[in-house]
mmCIF file of C-alpha atoms in Angstrom:
data_model
loop_
_atom_site.group_PDB
_atom_site.id
_atom_site.type_symbol
_atom_site.label_atom_id
_atom_site.label_comp_id
_atom_site.label_asym_id
_atom_site.label_seq_id
_atom_site.Cartn_x
_atom_site.Cartn_y
_atom_site.Cartn_z
ATOM 1 C CA MET V 158 14.937 16.381 -5.251
ATOM 2 C CA LEU V 159 13.531 13.264 -3.626
ATOM 3 C CA VAL V 160 9.995 12.279 -2.640
ATOM 4 C CA ASP V 161 9.173 10.248 0.466
ATOM 5 C CA SER V 162 6.344 8.210 -1.025
ATOM 6 C CA HIS V 163 5.119 6.760 2.293
ATOM 7 C CA CYS V 164 5.250 8.204 5.809
ATOM 8 C CA HIS V 165 3.059 8.644 8.876
ATOM 9 C CA LEU V 166 3.712 12.235 9.930
ATOM 10 C CA ASN V 167 0.528 12.351 12.005
ATOM 11 C CA PHE V 168 1.965 9.807 14.452
ATOM 12 C CA PRO V 169 2.748 11.564 17.770
ATOM 13 C CA GLU V 170 6.538 11.164 17.726
ATOM 14 C CA LEU V 171 6.714 12.939 14.348
ATOM 15 C CA LEU V 172 3.880 15.438 14.696
ATOM 16 C CA ALA V 173 5.513 16.865 17.836
ATOM 17 C CA ASN V 174 8.690 17.652 15.871
ATOM 18 C CA LEU V 175 7.164 18.778 12.585
ATOM 19 C CA PRO V 176 9.085 22.072 12.162
ATOM 20 C CA ALA V 177 12.443 20.297 12.615
ATOM 21 C CA ILE V 178 11.340 17.458 10.320
ATOM 22 C CA LYS V 179 10.361 19.910 7.578
ATOM 23 C CA GLN V 180 13.687 21.736 7.926
ATOM 24 C CA SER V 181 15.571 18.447 7.700
ATOM 25 C CA MET V 182 13.630 17.553 4.547
ATOM 26 C CA GLN V 183 14.653 20.856 3.013
ATOM 27 C CA ASP V 184 18.293 20.392 4.050
ATOM 28 C CA ASN V 185 18.362 16.939 2.426
ATOM 29 C CA GLN V 186 16.497 17.926 -0.748
ATOM 30 C CA VAL V 187 13.385 15.890 0.037
ATOM 31 C CA GLY V 188 10.786 17.985 -1.699
ATOM 32 C CA HIS V 189 7.511 16.127 -1.094
ATOM 33 C CA ALA V 190 5.955 13.511 1.171
ATOM 34 C CA LEU V 191 2.844 11.351 0.972
ATOM 35 C CA CYS V 192 1.202 11.076 4.412
ATOM 36 C CA ILE V 193 -0.554 7.753 4.753
ATOM 37 C CA SER V 194 -3.859 7.077 6.485
ATOM 38 C CA VAL V 195 -4.201 3.865 8.527
ATOM 39 C CA THR V 196 -7.647 4.325 10.149
ATOM 40 C CA LEU V 197 -10.710 6.445 9.380
ATOM 41 C CA PRO V 198 -10.601 8.283 12.750
ATOM 42 C CA ASP V 199 -7.044 9.462 12.058
ATOM 43 C CA PHE V 200 -7.784 10.557 8.481
ATOM 44 C CA PRO V 201 -8.735 14.185 9.375
ATOM 45 C CA GLN V 202 -5.303 14.646 10.968
ATOM 46 C CA VAL V 203 -3.573 13.185 7.895
ATOM 47 C CA LEU V 204 -5.611 15.426 5.593
ATOM 48 C CA ALA V 205 -4.852 18.494 7.749
ATOM 49 C CA LEU V 206 -1.121 17.910 7.264
ATOM 50 C CA ALA V 207 -1.639 17.886 3.502
ATOM 51 C CA GLU V 208 -3.874 20.961 3.573
ATOM 52 C CA GLN V 209 -1.447 22.959 5.735
ATOM 53 C CA ASN V 210 1.718 22.023 3.818
ATOM 54 C CA GLU V 211 1.922 22.581 0.086
ATOM 55 C CA ASN V 212 4.479 19.777 -0.383
ATOM 56 C CA PHE V 213 2.532 17.126 1.589
ATOM 57 C CA TYR V 214 -0.169 14.870 0.162
ATOM 58 C CA ALA V 215 -2.608 12.459 1.821
ATOM 59 C CA SER V 216 -4.076 9.017 1.275
ATOM 60 C CA VAL V 217 -7.278 7.604 2.740
ATOM 61 C CA GLY V 218 -7.641 4.030 3.907
ATOM 62 C CA VAL V 219 -7.670 1.465 6.705
ATOM 63 C CA HIS V 220 -4.549 -0.642 7.281
ATOM 64 C CA PRO V 221 -5.002 -4.457 7.297
ATOM 65 C CA ASP V 222 -3.427 -4.762 10.769
ATOM 66 C CA TYR V 223 -6.342 -2.994 12.481
ATOM 67 C CA GLU V 224 -8.999 -5.456 13.610
ATOM 68 C CA ASP V 225 -12.301 -4.476 15.265
ATOM 69 C CA ILE V 226 -12.168 -0.907 13.970
ATOM 70 C CA GLN V 227 -14.524 1.243 11.917
ATOM 71 C CA GLU V 228 -14.802 -0.667 8.653
ATOM 72 C CA PRO V 229 -14.779 1.519 5.534
ATOM 73 C CA THR V 230 -17.383 1.231 2.822
ATOM 74 C CA VAL V 231 -16.711 1.943 -0.820
ATOM 75 C CA ASP V 232 -18.946 5.011 -0.664
ATOM 76 C CA GLU V 233 -17.168 6.375 2.422
ATOM 77 C CA LEU V 234 -13.753 6.022 0.822
ATOM 78 C CA ILE V 235 -14.981 7.681 -2.373
ATOM 79 C CA LYS V 236 -16.410 10.595 -0.388
ATOM 80 C CA LEU V 237 -13.247 11.096 1.694
ATOM 81 C CA ALA V 238 -11.019 10.798 -1.378
ATOM 82 C CA ASN V 239 -12.919 13.657 -3.037
ATOM 83 C CA HIS V 240 -10.336 16.246 -2.035
ATOM 84 C CA PRO V 241 -7.531 17.624 -4.217
ATOM 85 C CA LYS V 242 -4.814 16.756 -1.692
ATOM 86 C CA VAL V 243 -5.936 13.112 -1.393
ATOM 87 C CA ILE V 244 -3.940 11.394 -4.121
ATOM 88 C CA ALA V 245 -4.207 7.702 -3.175
ATOM 89 C CA ILE V 246 -6.384 4.997 -1.615
ATOM 90 C CA GLY V 247 -4.757 3.025 1.213
ATOM 91 C CA GLU V 248 -2.803 1.827 2.804
ATOM 92 C CA THR V 249 -4.601 -1.401 2.215
ATOM 93 C CA GLY V 250 -3.742 -5.015 1.522
ATOM 94 C CA LEU V 251 -3.101 -8.201 3.470
ATOM 95 C CA ASP V 252 -0.912 -9.051 6.444
ATOM 96 C CA TYR V 253 -0.644 -12.700 7.474
ATOM 97 C CA PHE V 254 2.363 -11.989 9.702
ATOM 98 C CA ARG V 255 0.887 -9.960 12.545
ATOM 99 C CA LEU V 256 -2.562 -11.562 12.532
ATOM 100 C CA THR V 257 -3.640 -15.184 12.206
ATOM 101 C CA GLY V 258 -6.876 -17.149 12.115
ATOM 102 C CA ASP V 259 -9.763 -16.425 9.774
ATOM 103 C CA LEU V 260 -8.657 -13.303 7.923
ATOM 104 C CA GLU V 261 -11.493 -13.142 5.409
ATOM 105 C CA TRP V 262 -12.359 -9.700 6.830
ATOM 106 C CA GLN V 263 -8.920 -8.492 5.669
ATOM 107 C CA ARG V 264 -9.569 -9.735 2.162
ATOM 108 C CA THR V 265 -13.016 -8.121 2.126
ATOM 109 C CA ARG V 266 -11.536 -4.811 3.304
ATOM 110 C CA PHE V 267 -8.871 -5.020 0.590
ATOM 111 C CA ARG V 268 -11.541 -5.510 -2.093
ATOM 112 C CA THR V 269 -13.436 -2.487 -0.752
ATOM 113 C CA HIS V 270 -10.353 -0.305 -1.206
ATOM 114 C CA ILE V 271 -9.686 -1.542 -4.739
ATOM 115 C CA ARG V 272 -13.287 -0.803 -5.735
ATOM 116 C CA ALA V 273 -13.042 2.711 -4.260
ATOM 117 C CA ALA V 274 -9.763 3.309 -6.079
ATOM 118 C CA ILE V 275 -11.300 2.331 -9.408
ATOM 119 C CA ALA V 276 -14.323 4.561 -8.731
ATOM 120 C CA THR V 277 -12.135 7.579 -7.892
ATOM 121 C CA GLY V 278 -9.360 6.948 -10.410
ATOM 122 C CA LYS V 279 -6.813 7.295 -7.615
ATOM 123 C CA PRO V 280 -4.064 4.666 -7.281
ATOM 124 C CA LEU V 281 -3.648 2.154 -4.474
ATOM 125 C CA VAL V 282 -1.020 1.995 -1.732
ATOM 126 C CA ILE V 283 -0.690 -1.729 -1.002
ATOM 127 C CA HIS V 284 0.759 -3.409 2.074
ATOM 128 C CA THR V 285 1.512 -7.114 1.709
ATOM 129 C CA ARG V 286 3.286 -9.250 4.284
ATOM 130 C CA ASN V 287 3.493 -13.047 4.184
ATOM 131 C CA SER V 288 0.557 -12.917 1.771
ATOM 132 C CA PRO V 289 1.834 -12.416 -1.805
ATOM 133 C CA GLU V 290 -0.341 -15.061 -3.490
ATOM 134 C CA ASP V 291 -3.629 -13.832 -2.035
ATOM 135 C CA THR V 292 -2.626 -10.191 -2.539
ATOM 136 C CA LEU V 293 -1.929 -10.694 -6.244
ATOM 137 C CA ARG V 294 -4.999 -12.906 -6.692
ATOM 138 C CA ILE V 295 -7.337 -10.265 -5.253
ATOM 139 C CA MET V 296 -5.621 -7.543 -7.280
ATOM 140 C CA ARG V 297 -6.346 -9.550 -10.430
ATOM 141 C CA GLU V 298 -9.904 -10.499 -9.429
ATOM 142 C CA GLU V 299 -10.812 -6.886 -8.632
ATOM 143 C CA ASN V 300 -9.073 -5.441 -11.713
ATOM 144 C CA ALA V 301 -6.630 -3.321 -9.713
ATOM 145 C CA GLN V 302 -4.683 -2.797 -12.934
ATOM 146 C CA GLN V 303 -7.341 -0.241 -13.909
ATOM 147 C CA VAL V 304 -5.781 2.241 -11.473
ATOM 148 C CA GLY V 305 -2.408 0.751 -10.553
ATOM 149 C CA GLY V 306 -0.536 1.914 -7.507
ATOM 150 C CA VAL V 307 2.465 1.002 -5.389
ATOM 151 C CA MET V 308 3.571 -2.080 -3.484
ATOM 152 C CA HIS V 309 4.880 -0.169 -0.502
ATOM 153 C CA CYS V 310 7.809 -1.226 1.722
ATOM 154 C CA PHE V 311 8.453 -4.123 -0.622
ATOM 155 C CA THR V 312 9.828 -7.292 1.020
ATOM 156 C CA GLU V 313 8.768 -10.047 -1.381
ATOM 157 C CA SER V 314 10.565 -11.870 -4.207
ATOM 158 C CA LEU V 315 11.503 -10.599 -7.648
ATOM 159 C CA ASP V 316 8.767 -12.790 -9.171
ATOM 160 C CA VAL V 317 6.143 -11.065 -7.013
ATOM 161 C CA ALA V 318 7.548 -7.645 -7.967
ATOM 162 C CA LEU V 319 7.436 -8.429 -11.679
ATOM 163 C CA GLU V 320 3.871 -9.776 -11.410
ATOM 164 C CA ALA V 321 2.796 -6.567 -9.651
ATOM 165 C CA ILE V 322 4.497 -4.508 -12.340
ATOM 166 C CA THR V 323 2.500 -6.328 -15.052
ATOM 167 C CA LEU V 324 -0.608 -5.121 -13.169
ATOM 168 C CA GLY V 325 0.569 -1.510 -13.449
ATOM 169 C CA PHE V 326 2.137 -1.223 -10.008
ATOM 170 C CA TYR V 327 5.341 0.399 -8.819
ATOM 171 C CA ILE V 328 7.763 -1.119 -6.296
ATOM 172 C CA SER V 329 8.745 1.030 -3.321
ATOM 173 C CA PHE V 330 11.846 0.399 -1.233
ATOM 174 C CA SER V 331 12.184 1.442 2.404
ATOM 175 C CA GLY V 332 15.037 1.579 4.908
ATOM 176 C CA ILE V 333 15.033 -2.241 4.949
ATOM 177 C CA ILE V 334 17.072 -2.083 1.726
ATOM 178 C CA THR V 335 20.011 -0.727 3.778
ATOM 179 C CA PHE V 336 20.008 -3.674 6.229
ATOM 180 C CA LYS V 337 22.880 -6.134 5.715
ATOM 181 C CA ASN V 338 20.686 -9.226 5.707
ATOM 182 C CA ALA V 339 18.137 -7.879 3.186
ATOM 183 C CA HIS V 340 19.547 -10.008 0.360
ATOM 184 C CA THR V 341 16.252 -10.782 -1.393
ATOM 185 C CA ILE V 342 15.150 -7.153 -1.512
ATOM 186 C CA LYS V 343 18.567 -6.000 -2.707
ATOM 187 C CA GLU V 344 18.238 -8.410 -5.656
ATOM 188 C CA VAL V 345 14.791 -7.022 -6.449
ATOM 189 C CA ALA V 346 16.195 -3.475 -6.419
ATOM 190 C CA LYS V 347 18.875 -4.472 -8.927
ATOM 191 C CA HIS V 348 16.465 -6.012 -11.409
ATOM 192 C CA VAL V 349 13.135 -4.169 -11.495
ATOM 193 C CA PRO V 350 12.834 -1.474 -14.185
ATOM 194 C CA LEU V 351 14.062 1.944 -13.075
ATOM 195 C CA ASN V 352 10.826 3.532 -14.294
ATOM 196 C CA ARG V 353 8.883 1.445 -11.735
ATOM 197 C CA ILE V 354 10.823 2.295 -8.559
ATOM 198 C CA LEU V 355 9.778 4.546 -5.675
ATOM 199 C CA VAL V 356 11.557 5.235 -2.384
ATOM 200 C CA GLU V 357 10.005 5.756 1.038
ATOM 201 C CA THR V 358 10.709 5.837 4.757
ATOM 202 C CA ASP V 359 7.521 4.428 6.343
ATOM 203 C CA SER V 360 8.365 6.916 9.137
ATOM 204 C CA PRO V 361 8.432 6.609 12.093
ATOM 205 C CA TYR V 362 9.332 2.949 11.441
ATOM 206 C CA LEU V 363 12.231 1.193 9.708
ATOM 207 C CA ALA V 364 14.925 3.857 9.989
ATOM 208 C CA PRO V 365 17.724 3.057 7.541
ATOM 209 C CA THR V 366 21.335 2.427 8.432
ATOM 210 C CA PRO V 367 22.971 4.471 10.066
ATOM 211 C CA TYR V 368 19.850 5.406 12.101
ATOM 212 C CA ARG V 369 18.532 1.866 12.584
ATOM 213 C CA GLY V 370 16.523 1.535 15.793
ATOM 214 C CA LYS V 371 15.815 5.259 15.999
ATOM 215 C CA THR V 372 12.725 7.219 14.974
ATOM 216 C CA ASN V 373 12.615 7.453 11.209
ATOM 217 C CA GLN V 374 11.765 10.665 9.333
ATOM 218 C CA PRO V 375 11.307 11.703 5.669
ATOM 219 C CA SER V 376 14.783 13.212 5.251
ATOM 220 C CA TYR V 377 16.262 9.733 5.791
ATOM 221 C CA VAL V 378 14.810 8.628 2.444
ATOM 222 C CA LYS V 379 18.113 9.915 1.058
ATOM 223 C CA HIS V 380 19.858 6.833 2.513
ATOM 224 C CA VAL V 381 17.331 4.539 0.834
ATOM 225 C CA ALA V 382 17.923 6.248 -2.504
ATOM 226 C CA GLU V 383 21.701 6.044 -2.097
ATOM 227 C CA GLU V 384 21.530 2.309 -1.455
ATOM 228 C CA VAL V 385 19.261 1.636 -4.435
ATOM 229 C CA ALA V 386 21.557 3.724 -6.677
ATOM 230 C CA ASN V 387 24.612 1.799 -5.445
ATOM 231 C CA LEU V 388 22.930 -1.549 -6.028
ATOM 232 C CA ARG V 389 22.027 -0.553 -9.583
ATOM 233 C CA GLY V 390 25.396 1.028 -10.343
ATOM 234 C CA ILE V 391 23.922 4.401 -11.236
ATOM 235 C CA SER V 392 24.399 7.871 -9.805
ATOM 236 C CA PHE V 393 22.371 9.140 -6.903
ATOM 237 C CA ASP V 394 21.138 12.025 -9.062
ATOM 238 C CA GLU V 395 19.823 9.640 -11.725
ATOM 239 C CA LEU V 396 18.004 7.552 -9.130
ATOM 240 C CA ALA V 397 16.560 10.644 -7.420
ATOM 241 C CA ALA V 398 15.327 12.101 -10.711
ATOM 242 C CA ALA V 399 13.776 8.797 -11.817
ATOM 243 C CA THR V 400 11.948 8.060 -8.557
ATOM 244 C CA THR V 401 10.583 11.606 -8.366
ATOM 245 C CA GLU V 402 9.357 11.425 -11.955
ATOM 246 C CA ASN V 403 7.817 8.017 -11.209
ATOM 247 C CA PHE V 404 5.982 9.387 -8.175
ATOM 248 C CA PHE V 405 4.316 12.207 -10.098
ATOM 249 C CA ARG V 406 3.521 9.905 -13.032
ATOM 250 C CA LEU V 407 1.763 7.433 -10.744
ATOM 251 C CA PHE V 408 0.089 9.949 -8.436
ATOM 252 C CA LYS V 409 -1.200 12.162 -11.196
ATOM 253 C CA HIS V 410 -3.434 14.102 -8.810
ATOM 254 C CA ALA V 411 -0.323 15.433 -7.012
ATOM 255 C CA LYS V 412 0.427 18.989 -8.077
ATOM 256 C CA HIS V 413 4.052 20.121 -7.937
#
């Protein structure tokens, strides 16, 4: 069994096809999925998916790409995370790729999420793009190692991965790992400890080869797992078992 550790099933193109998506998960032995919140207004929809489906879980958070949107407070995040199906805080982090200028508000928002995670004891789902130094610095300054979490859709260097691991974080690989030109990430996948790896789709984005350019879905996490297993020279079954065990070790509030 596999777990899709990061997807957005509340997005319209997936929500409209949920029965078929769930059947495809079953057909491809994808047993669980973590549905990720990106804004506070969409959180009720994310939570509803987790409440209505035994094998779905939810996170609560506000993505760093969303400017001029309802800003979360620590207390709000704590309150919303007080639900048995909410197993993580995020996605949160920094993105210096899509947005430029004075991004202090992003860093402030990131700190808010880390403080809420520590208060709730629920791990972080971290997004970092073109911002590894500041991401790691804030993680250290705010003591993110107290709760740990996952560096989702990892696209940084091996050094960044190993630094995150020393802070108690896991490294999650997405469909990008199957792209021919993803040399840096393929090297990371070969060298990080097996007990620190997760796999994800980031559906509906980043569909792996052979579905590149199409709408992604949780069942396609199988292709991510196959690629990581091939890169490491281990069997698919070993990789699947390890990443599933890692998921439930990290997200200890997830019942299975």
